[in-house]
Each structure stands twice: as C-alpha cells, then as structure tokens.
Amino acid sequence: KSAKSGLALWCNDDLQEILVQTLFSNLEHLSVRHMNSFFNSVLYEMITNCPPEMYHTLLPMLFNSSACLFSTICTNWLKVMNNNTVNNGSSEAVLSEIIEDKILRDSTRSYTKFIRNILFTLKEESGKSTEWIPTDIMQWIITKKEFDGIVFSLVRIITFNDSASARKCIIILEQILPYIFNNTQVNPLRFEKILGRDLIEICISALTMDYSAQIKHRFNSIIVDTLLLFSQASSTATREVLLSLPNVTEKIFMKLVADIMGNPANRLNIMMDFLSMKVGLHIGKQFFVKHSNVIDIPDKLFLKKLGPDSNKEDDVPYELLAKLSLL
C-alpha cells in the first residue's frame, strides 16, 4: 500500500475504538503463552510504525495495553513464588509445571526485549553494542505518565529471580538513568521513589538472591550511579535507604560518599567493600549469602514467597500498574 493510504489508516478517527473492541478486547485474559507473539508481532509493530503525528492519540493506548499484559505476568510470577510445595505428582504433572515456568520466563524476557527495542536503538560494531541511541518514541514518552509504568515494570522484574530478565532490566535502567538526568524536559525528582529508593532497596535485596557474580556487580554499579545522580539532584532518597541498613551510621555513610567522590575510578570497589564489611553481603560470590544482615531491611517491593496475608497494597505496590493497565 502507498504511504498515503497507510497514513489514512492511522488517521482514522475510529481506529482506537476499533482496536479496543477487537484486537485489544479482553486483553487481561490473554494467555502468557501467547504474549511473545503479541509483544513482537502486534505491539512492537504498531508502536514503531505509528506516525509521529498520531503519537498522542494511539501510543497511550498501546503502552497501557503492554502494562495490562505485564500485570498478567506479575500475577503469574506471584503464583510461582507463592508455591511453597514440591510437586509430588506424576511425571506428566511435573513436566507440565516445568513447561509453564519456562513459558513465563520466556514471556518476561520477551517483554524486556520489547521495552528495550521500543526505547533504544543499539549501534553495534564487530557484533557488540557500542552505543544506545534513544528512539523518537523514547524522546516522546519520557515526559508522559506511561513512562513511569515502564520504569516500574523494569524495576519490578528484578524481583522475579530470573537472571536473564534481571540482567536485561538492569542494562536498560543503566541507560535510562543518565538520560533522565540529562534531559531538560524531565524533573529527575519525579523518579525519586521508584529509582532513588525502590530500585536501591530491590538491588540490595537481590544481592542475597541466587544471581551470578556478574549480575551482582551490575546491581552494585547501579547502586553507586543512583546514589551519585540523586545526591546531585538534592534528593535524600538513596541516602535514606543506605542509612536504614544495619550497622550504617551517618558517619559511616558520609565516609562512603567522600571515598566515592574522592576516588571515582575505584567507586565500584568502594561500594562493594561497604556492602561486604558493613552490611554483610559478599557480592563476588555466585551463591546465596546465607548469613547476611540484609535480611533485616524492609522488603516493600522484594518479591518472595508471600504468606496468605501479604497481598496488601502497602506490601505490593500495584496501584500505579493498575492505573496504567486500564484501557
């Protein structure tokens, strides 16, 4: 079809209503096993091919649709993490459970890849990514409320204890953080809670999980970057999280900041030593740290095997996601 006829399709005044009543109807009931195709073949294609003049009309609906699917992914992960029992049934039942878990992980990874490709174009040299270039969609959506939902989802995925997904999310967040602080259209303090506080709490909690040393070093790195960036923006969010850790006093925290600022080239090792000696985390080890003081910190967003009374709004902050999930 010609470009003119294609634009006519997008500019159809009834397009949004048609999509809601057909393709996106009952989206909350879409099976996890079908999400890979929906992210890649439907949402990605529609978002990336949407004409810029139609962004304000169609992109909110499309991103809200992706938030709706992510809500389903969250619900399924909660079921997995709530399952404290070992399946002693038939081999077919065990195999079925394994397959369902794999489908859930694949869908989660597909979502993170979808978000990365929507927000950034990767410039590659010799098969390696050398530069992350924000897309036009990223430049448009960063000032919109839908972007808050995207950031929330990336932070949330870290709690799912899936190494591939967590690694992708941390890498994306590593690119988002400086972009937020260098963008004159954005007030960084808008993300003070989700990035300055919640992300740090989750990363510290995740350091006690069975992640590889490589991923734990990324957690350590983003803790340092977030501390420096939000401190420069006159935010105390990250400072308050670190001060709430066991064995950390104001004097110890001020020395940590002074050491990092005085030796920026060695900042990652400084933070690693701080978490290891003062908090009890051994980031370099690949396995779960059994004896760590970190288990005493608040775990507001830390997804674990929850008890029957743990699905309260103040335990699992779904309120933002719930609002973004409504079409």
Tab-separated table of C-alpha atoms in Angstrom:
chain	number	residue	atom	x	y	z
A	1	LYS	CA	0.000	0.000	0.000
A	2	SER	CA	1.087	3.571	-0.593
A	3	ALA	CA	2.323	5.757	2.228
A	4	LYS	CA	-0.743	7.944	1.725
A	5	SER	CA	-3.178	5.064	2.231
A	6	GLY	CA	-1.174	3.839	5.233
A	7	LEU	CA	-1.386	7.264	6.864
A	8	ALA	CA	-5.109	7.313	6.163
A	9	LEU	CA	-5.435	4.095	8.152
A	10	TRP	CA	-3.625	5.546	11.175
A	11	CYS	CA	-5.590	8.787	10.995
A	12	ASN	CA	-8.930	7.002	11.016
A	13	ASP	CA	-10.910	8.702	13.775
A	14	ASP	CA	-12.416	5.363	14.803
A	15	LEU	CA	-9.151	3.401	14.839
A	16	GLN	CA	-8.649	3.466	18.608
A	17	GLU	CA	-12.228	2.382	19.290
A	18	ILE	CA	-11.960	-0.378	16.689
A	19	LEU	CA	-8.752	-1.697	18.232
A	20	VAL	CA	-10.171	-1.645	21.759
A	21	GLN	CA	-13.279	-3.529	20.671
A	22	THR	CA	-11.429	-6.104	18.560
A	23	LEU	CA	-7.689	-6.746	18.845
A	24	PHE	CA	-7.347	-5.440	22.413
A	25	SER	CA	-10.659	-6.653	23.808
A	26	ASN	CA	-10.349	-8.881	26.892
A	27	LEU	CA	-6.592	-8.402	26.832
A	28	GLU	CA	-6.383	-9.226	30.536
A	29	HIS	CA	-7.384	-12.803	29.663
A	30	LEU	CA	-4.623	-13.342	27.111
A	31	SER	CA	-2.631	-16.449	27.988
A	32	VAL	CA	1.022	-15.995	28.922
A	33	ARG	CA	1.983	-18.481	26.218
A	34	HIS	CA	0.680	-16.083	23.548
A	35	MET	CA	2.404	-12.949	24.845
A	36	ASN	CA	5.654	-13.379	22.912
A	37	SER	CA	3.798	-13.087	19.626
A	38	PHE	CA	1.657	-10.234	20.884
A	39	PHE	CA	4.658	-8.189	22.033
A	40	ASN	CA	6.683	-8.806	18.870
A	41	SER	CA	4.094	-9.012	16.114
A	42	VAL	CA	1.392	-6.667	17.380
A	43	LEU	CA	2.527	-4.069	19.921
A	44	TYR	CA	6.064	-3.580	18.618
A	45	GLU	CA	4.928	-3.254	15.011
A	46	MET	CA	2.099	-0.856	15.851
A	47	ILE	CA	4.201	1.349	18.130
A	48	THR	CA	7.203	1.607	15.821
A	49	ASN	CA	5.081	2.206	12.721
A	50	CYS	CA	2.770	4.755	14.311
A	51	PRO	CA	3.206	8.152	12.578
A	52	PRO	CA	4.617	10.829	14.932
A	53	GLU	CA	1.537	12.981	14.435
A	54	MET	CA	-0.552	10.156	15.934
A	55	TYR	CA	1.658	9.501	18.973
A	56	HIS	CA	-0.559	11.474	21.362
A	57	THR	CA	-3.655	9.603	20.198
A	58	LEU	CA	-2.553	5.980	19.892
A	59	LEU	CA	0.625	5.431	21.905
A	60	PRO	CA	-1.021	5.833	25.349
A	61	MET	CA	-3.484	3.075	24.472
A	62	LEU	CA	-0.731	0.822	23.114
A	63	PHE	CA	1.528	1.290	26.139
A	64	ASN	CA	-1.402	0.803	28.500
A	65	SER	CA	-2.048	-2.475	26.681
A	66	SER	CA	1.532	-3.587	27.318
A	67	ALA	CA	1.066	-2.628	31.004
A	68	CYS	CA	-2.042	-4.804	31.106
A	69	LEU	CA	-0.052	-7.778	29.806
A	70	PHE	CA	2.719	-7.083	32.294
A	71	SER	CA	0.146	-7.161	35.080
A	72	THR	CA	-0.731	-10.702	33.992
A	73	ILE	CA	2.957	-11.627	34.027
A	74	CYS	CA	3.229	-10.251	37.585
A	75	THR	CA	0.219	-12.278	38.695
A	76	ASN	CA	1.728	-15.476	37.311
A	77	TRP	CA	5.081	-14.789	38.971
A	78	LEU	CA	3.319	-14.288	42.295
A	79	LYS	CA	1.707	-17.701	41.874
A	80	VAL	CA	5.100	-19.274	41.194
A	81	MET	CA	6.766	-17.587	44.163
A	82	ASN	CA	3.800	-18.348	46.425
A	83	ASN	CA	4.048	-22.028	45.607
A	84	ASN	CA	5.887	-23.386	48.646
A	85	THR	CA	5.108	-27.023	47.889
A	86	VAL	CA	7.053	-29.540	45.852
A	87	ASN	CA	5.069	-31.224	43.114
A	88	ASN	CA	5.000	-34.917	44.066
A	89	GLY	CA	2.508	-35.814	41.362
A	90	SER	CA	3.020	-37.747	38.178
A	91	SER	CA	5.936	-37.119	35.862
A	92	GLU	CA	3.468	-35.543	33.432
A	93	ALA	CA	2.361	-33.046	36.103
A	94	VAL	CA	5.961	-32.175	36.944
A	95	LEU	CA	6.798	-31.749	33.268
A	96	SER	CA	3.747	-29.539	32.781
A	97	GLU	CA	4.839	-27.308	35.668
A	98	ILE	CA	8.341	-27.009	34.232
A	99	ILE	CA	6.948	-26.060	30.838
A	100	GLU	CA	4.624	-23.438	32.345
A	101	ASP	CA	7.525	-21.916	34.276
A	102	LYS	CA	9.615	-21.757	31.100
A	103	ILE	CA	6.787	-20.108	29.189
A	104	LEU	CA	6.504	-17.487	31.937
A	105	ARG	CA	10.237	-16.790	31.880
A	106	ASP	CA	10.260	-16.550	28.080
A	107	SER	CA	7.348	-14.105	28.151
A	108	THR	CA	9.104	-11.974	30.781
A	109	ARG	CA	12.273	-11.886	28.694
A	110	SER	CA	10.240	-11.065	25.603
A	111	TYR	CA	8.689	-8.107	27.444
A	112	THR	CA	12.097	-6.727	28.477
A	113	LYS	CA	13.380	-7.072	24.902
A	114	PHE	CA	10.248	-5.339	23.626
A	115	ILE	CA	10.778	-2.401	26.001
A	116	ARG	CA	14.464	-2.143	25.090
A	117	ASN	CA	13.746	-2.077	21.355
A	118	ILE	CA	10.981	0.491	21.789
A	119	LEU	CA	13.153	2.878	23.804
A	120	PHE	CA	16.597	2.462	22.254
A	121	THR	CA	18.362	1.681	19.013
A	122	LEU	CA	21.582	-0.246	19.554
A	123	LYS	CA	24.577	0.768	17.468
A	124	GLU	CA	26.842	-2.217	17.002
A	125	GLU	CA	30.458	-2.658	15.967
A	126	SER	CA	32.041	-6.086	15.496
A	127	GLY	CA	28.885	-7.711	16.869
A	128	LYS	CA	28.976	-5.713	20.129
A	129	SER	CA	26.671	-2.894	21.224
A	130	THR	CA	28.737	0.287	21.437
A	131	GLU	CA	26.056	2.942	21.813
A	132	TRP	CA	22.431	3.127	22.937
A	133	ILE	CA	20.561	5.771	20.959
A	134	PRO	CA	17.174	6.907	22.318
A	135	THR	CA	14.408	6.438	19.770
A	136	ASP	CA	11.881	9.106	18.810
A	137	ILE	CA	9.372	7.180	20.900
A	138	MET	CA	11.653	7.379	23.939
A	139	GLN	CA	12.008	11.126	23.480
A	140	TRP	CA	8.224	11.448	23.288
A	141	ILE	CA	7.170	9.128	26.093
A	142	ILE	CA	9.684	10.188	28.748
A	143	THR	CA	7.520	13.185	29.617
A	144	LYS	CA	4.332	11.084	29.800
A	145	LYS	CA	2.853	9.096	32.697
A	146	GLU	CA	3.147	5.861	30.679
A	147	PHE	CA	6.924	6.070	31.070
A	148	ASP	CA	6.524	5.786	34.847
A	149	GLY	CA	4.784	2.454	34.273
A	150	ILE	CA	7.637	1.254	32.073
A	151	VAL	CA	10.248	2.148	34.695
A	152	PHE	CA	8.135	0.482	37.367
A	153	SER	CA	7.964	-2.738	35.338
A	154	LEU	CA	11.738	-2.848	34.779
A	155	VAL	CA	12.387	-2.438	38.498
A	156	ARG	CA	9.721	-4.991	39.346
A	157	ILE	CA	11.185	-7.688	37.082
A	158	ILE	CA	14.411	-7.731	39.104
A	159	THR	CA	12.439	-9.321	41.957
A	160	PHE	CA	11.366	-12.294	39.822
A	161	ASN	CA	14.682	-14.118	40.328
A	162	ASP	CA	15.173	-14.762	36.616
A	163	SER	CA	18.779	-13.999	35.733
A	164	ALA	CA	18.315	-13.219	32.027
A	165	SER	CA	15.404	-10.867	32.648
A	166	ALA	CA	17.088	-9.128	35.598
A	167	ARG	CA	20.266	-8.576	33.593
A	168	LYS	CA	18.340	-7.040	30.683
A	169	CYS	CA	16.395	-4.761	33.013
A	170	ILE	CA	19.496	-3.514	34.807
A	171	ILE	CA	21.196	-2.763	31.483
A	172	ILE	CA	18.154	-0.811	30.294
A	173	LEU	CA	17.952	1.092	33.583
A	174	GLU	CA	21.667	1.909	33.292
A	175	GLN	CA	20.798	3.728	30.067
A	176	ILE	CA	17.606	5.331	31.349
A	177	LEU	CA	19.169	6.871	34.474
A	178	PRO	CA	21.620	9.284	32.791
A	179	TYR	CA	19.079	10.055	30.071
A	180	ILE	CA	16.596	11.207	32.719
A	181	PHE	CA	19.152	13.410	34.451
A	182	ASN	CA	20.467	14.917	31.200
A	183	ASN	CA	17.016	15.640	29.755
A	184	THR	CA	15.927	19.228	30.280
A	185	GLN	CA	12.270	18.251	29.782
A	186	VAL	CA	12.282	15.960	32.819
A	187	ASN	CA	12.488	16.649	36.532
A	188	PRO	CA	14.592	13.748	37.917
A	189	LEU	CA	12.826	14.017	41.277
A	190	ARG	CA	9.736	12.652	39.534
A	191	PHE	CA	11.511	9.278	39.760
A	192	GLU	CA	12.842	9.769	43.276
A	193	LYS	CA	10.734	6.991	44.798
A	194	ILE	CA	10.848	4.306	42.101
A	195	LEU	CA	14.530	4.784	41.174
A	196	GLY	CA	16.084	6.646	44.089
A	197	ARG	CA	14.504	4.450	46.741
A	198	ASP	CA	12.700	1.331	45.480
A	199	LEU	CA	15.351	0.344	42.918
A	200	ILE	CA	18.081	0.549	45.555
A	201	GLU	CA	16.098	-1.486	48.088
A	202	ILE	CA	15.431	-4.142	45.470
A	203	CYS	CA	19.044	-4.271	44.249
A	204	ILE	CA	20.346	-4.677	47.794
A	205	SER	CA	17.782	-7.403	48.461
A	206	ALA	CA	18.620	-9.060	45.141
A	207	LEU	CA	22.260	-9.295	46.201
A	208	THR	CA	21.175	-12.028	48.629
A	209	MET	CA	19.481	-13.992	45.843
A	210	ASP	CA	20.988	-16.715	43.714
A	211	TYR	CA	22.211	-14.399	40.973
A	212	SER	CA	25.612	-14.763	39.328
A	213	ALA	CA	28.554	-12.606	40.362
A	214	GLN	CA	28.331	-10.755	37.044
A	215	ILE	CA	24.746	-9.653	37.658
A	216	LYS	CA	25.511	-8.780	41.285
A	217	HIS	CA	28.274	-6.482	40.094
A	218	ARG	CA	25.706	-4.717	37.901
A	219	PHE	CA	23.452	-4.317	40.935
A	220	ASN	CA	26.396	-2.803	42.789
A	221	SER	CA	27.155	-0.478	39.874
A	222	ILE	CA	23.634	0.903	39.581
A	223	ILE	CA	23.502	1.487	43.354
A	224	VAL	CA	26.579	3.710	43.025
A	225	ASP	CA	25.272	5.558	39.959
A	226	THR	CA	21.875	6.141	41.550
A	227	LEU	CA	23.426	7.412	44.782
A	228	LEU	CA	25.565	9.945	42.911
A	229	LEU	CA	22.883	11.121	40.492
A	230	PHE	CA	20.130	11.630	43.046
A	231	SER	CA	22.531	13.235	45.528
A	232	GLN	CA	23.483	15.768	42.854
A	233	ALA	CA	19.756	16.440	42.353
A	234	SER	CA	19.419	17.268	46.100
A	235	SER	CA	17.455	14.095	46.768
A	236	THR	CA	17.947	12.175	50.004
A	237	ALA	CA	16.089	9.042	48.878
A	238	THR	CA	19.103	6.801	48.211
A	239	ARG	CA	20.898	8.209	51.257
A	240	GLU	CA	17.950	7.249	53.468
A	241	VAL	CA	17.909	3.693	52.104
A	242	LEU	CA	21.610	3.180	52.827
A	243	LEU	CA	21.294	4.744	56.277
A	244	SER	CA	18.473	2.318	57.079
A	245	LEU	CA	20.790	-0.661	56.606
A	246	PRO	CA	22.186	-2.449	59.654
A	247	ASN	CA	25.484	-1.142	61.024
A	248	VAL	CA	25.359	2.046	58.931
A	249	THR	CA	25.592	5.340	60.787
A	250	GLU	CA	25.668	8.898	59.471
A	251	LYS	CA	29.442	8.978	59.950
A	252	ILE	CA	29.930	5.724	58.022
A	253	PHE	CA	27.658	6.924	55.215
A	254	MET	CA	29.473	10.271	54.887
A	255	LYS	CA	32.797	8.455	54.689
A	256	LEU	CA	31.365	6.212	51.932
A	257	VAL	CA	30.308	9.231	49.878
A	258	ALA	CA	33.611	11.009	50.473
A	259	ASP	CA	35.569	7.924	49.406
A	260	ILE	CA	33.491	7.515	46.233
A	261	MET	CA	33.733	11.202	45.304
A	262	GLY	CA	37.440	11.267	46.071
A	263	ASN	CA	38.253	8.177	44.035
A	264	PRO	CA	35.628	7.858	41.258
A	265	ALA	CA	37.715	5.377	39.281
A	266	ASN	CA	37.504	2.942	42.200
A	267	ARG	CA	33.897	3.722	43.194
A	268	LEU	CA	32.552	0.221	42.448
A	269	ASN	CA	35.112	-1.477	44.676
A	270	ILE	CA	34.427	1.067	47.412
A	271	MET	CA	30.705	0.311	47.359
A	272	MET	CA	31.417	-3.424	47.172
A	273	ASP	CA	33.620	-3.238	50.265
A	274	PHE	CA	30.995	-1.129	52.025
A	275	LEU	CA	28.221	-3.661	51.404
A	276	SER	CA	30.516	-6.539	52.260
A	277	MET	CA	32.003	-5.233	55.501
A	278	LYS	CA	29.229	-3.052	56.869
A	279	VAL	CA	26.163	-4.917	55.656
A	280	GLY	CA	27.361	-8.481	55.292
A	281	LEU	CA	26.982	-9.012	51.547
A	282	HIS	CA	29.661	-10.805	49.585
A	283	ILE	CA	28.940	-9.631	46.065
A	284	GLY	CA	31.739	-11.590	44.449
A	285	LYS	CA	30.250	-14.944	45.387
A	286	GLN	CA	27.856	-16.615	42.995
A	287	PHE	CA	25.663	-18.286	45.552
A	288	PHE	CA	23.088	-17.171	48.077
A	289	VAL	CA	24.588	-15.459	51.109
A	290	LYS	CA	23.102	-17.417	53.996
A	291	HIS	CA	24.386	-15.238	56.812
A	292	SER	CA	23.645	-11.653	55.896
A	293	ASN	CA	22.334	-8.742	57.906
A	294	VAL	CA	20.466	-7.572	54.815
A	295	ILE	CA	17.587	-9.887	55.626
A	296	ASP	CA	16.542	-7.305	58.222
A	297	ILE	CA	15.953	-4.475	55.730
A	298	PRO	CA	12.458	-3.547	54.547
A	299	ASP	CA	11.376	-5.550	51.524
A	300	LYS	CA	8.495	-3.442	50.207
A	301	LEU	CA	8.943	-4.431	46.580
A	302	PHE	CA	11.003	-7.568	47.122
A	303	LEU	CA	9.055	-10.470	45.697
A	304	LYS	CA	9.449	-13.533	47.881
A	305	LYS	CA	7.333	-16.478	48.955
A	306	LEU	CA	4.497	-14.489	50.438
A	307	GLY	CA	2.217	-15.529	53.229
A	308	PRO	CA	-1.576	-15.590	52.891
A	309	ASP	CA	-1.901	-12.078	54.345
A	310	SER	CA	0.808	-10.449	52.271
A	311	ASN	CA	-1.184	-9.259	49.259
A	312	LYS	CA	-1.875	-5.810	50.675
A	313	GLU	CA	-1.420	-2.607	48.733
A	314	ASP	CA	1.370	-1.427	51.009
A	315	ASP	CA	3.225	-4.726	50.522
A	316	VAL	CA	2.931	-4.984	46.748
A	317	PRO	CA	2.545	-1.551	45.120
A	318	TYR	CA	0.290	-2.445	42.237
A	319	GLU	CA	-1.665	0.801	42.379
A	320	LEU	CA	0.440	2.504	39.697
A	321	LEU	CA	0.417	-0.530	37.465
A	322	ALA	CA	-3.307	-0.995	37.957
A	323	LYS	CA	-3.991	2.548	36.802
A	324	LEU	CA	-1.809	2.116	33.733
A	325	SER	CA	-3.434	-1.199	32.907
A	326	LEU	CA	-6.842	0.350	32.311
A	327	LEU	CA	-7.611	0.922	28.632
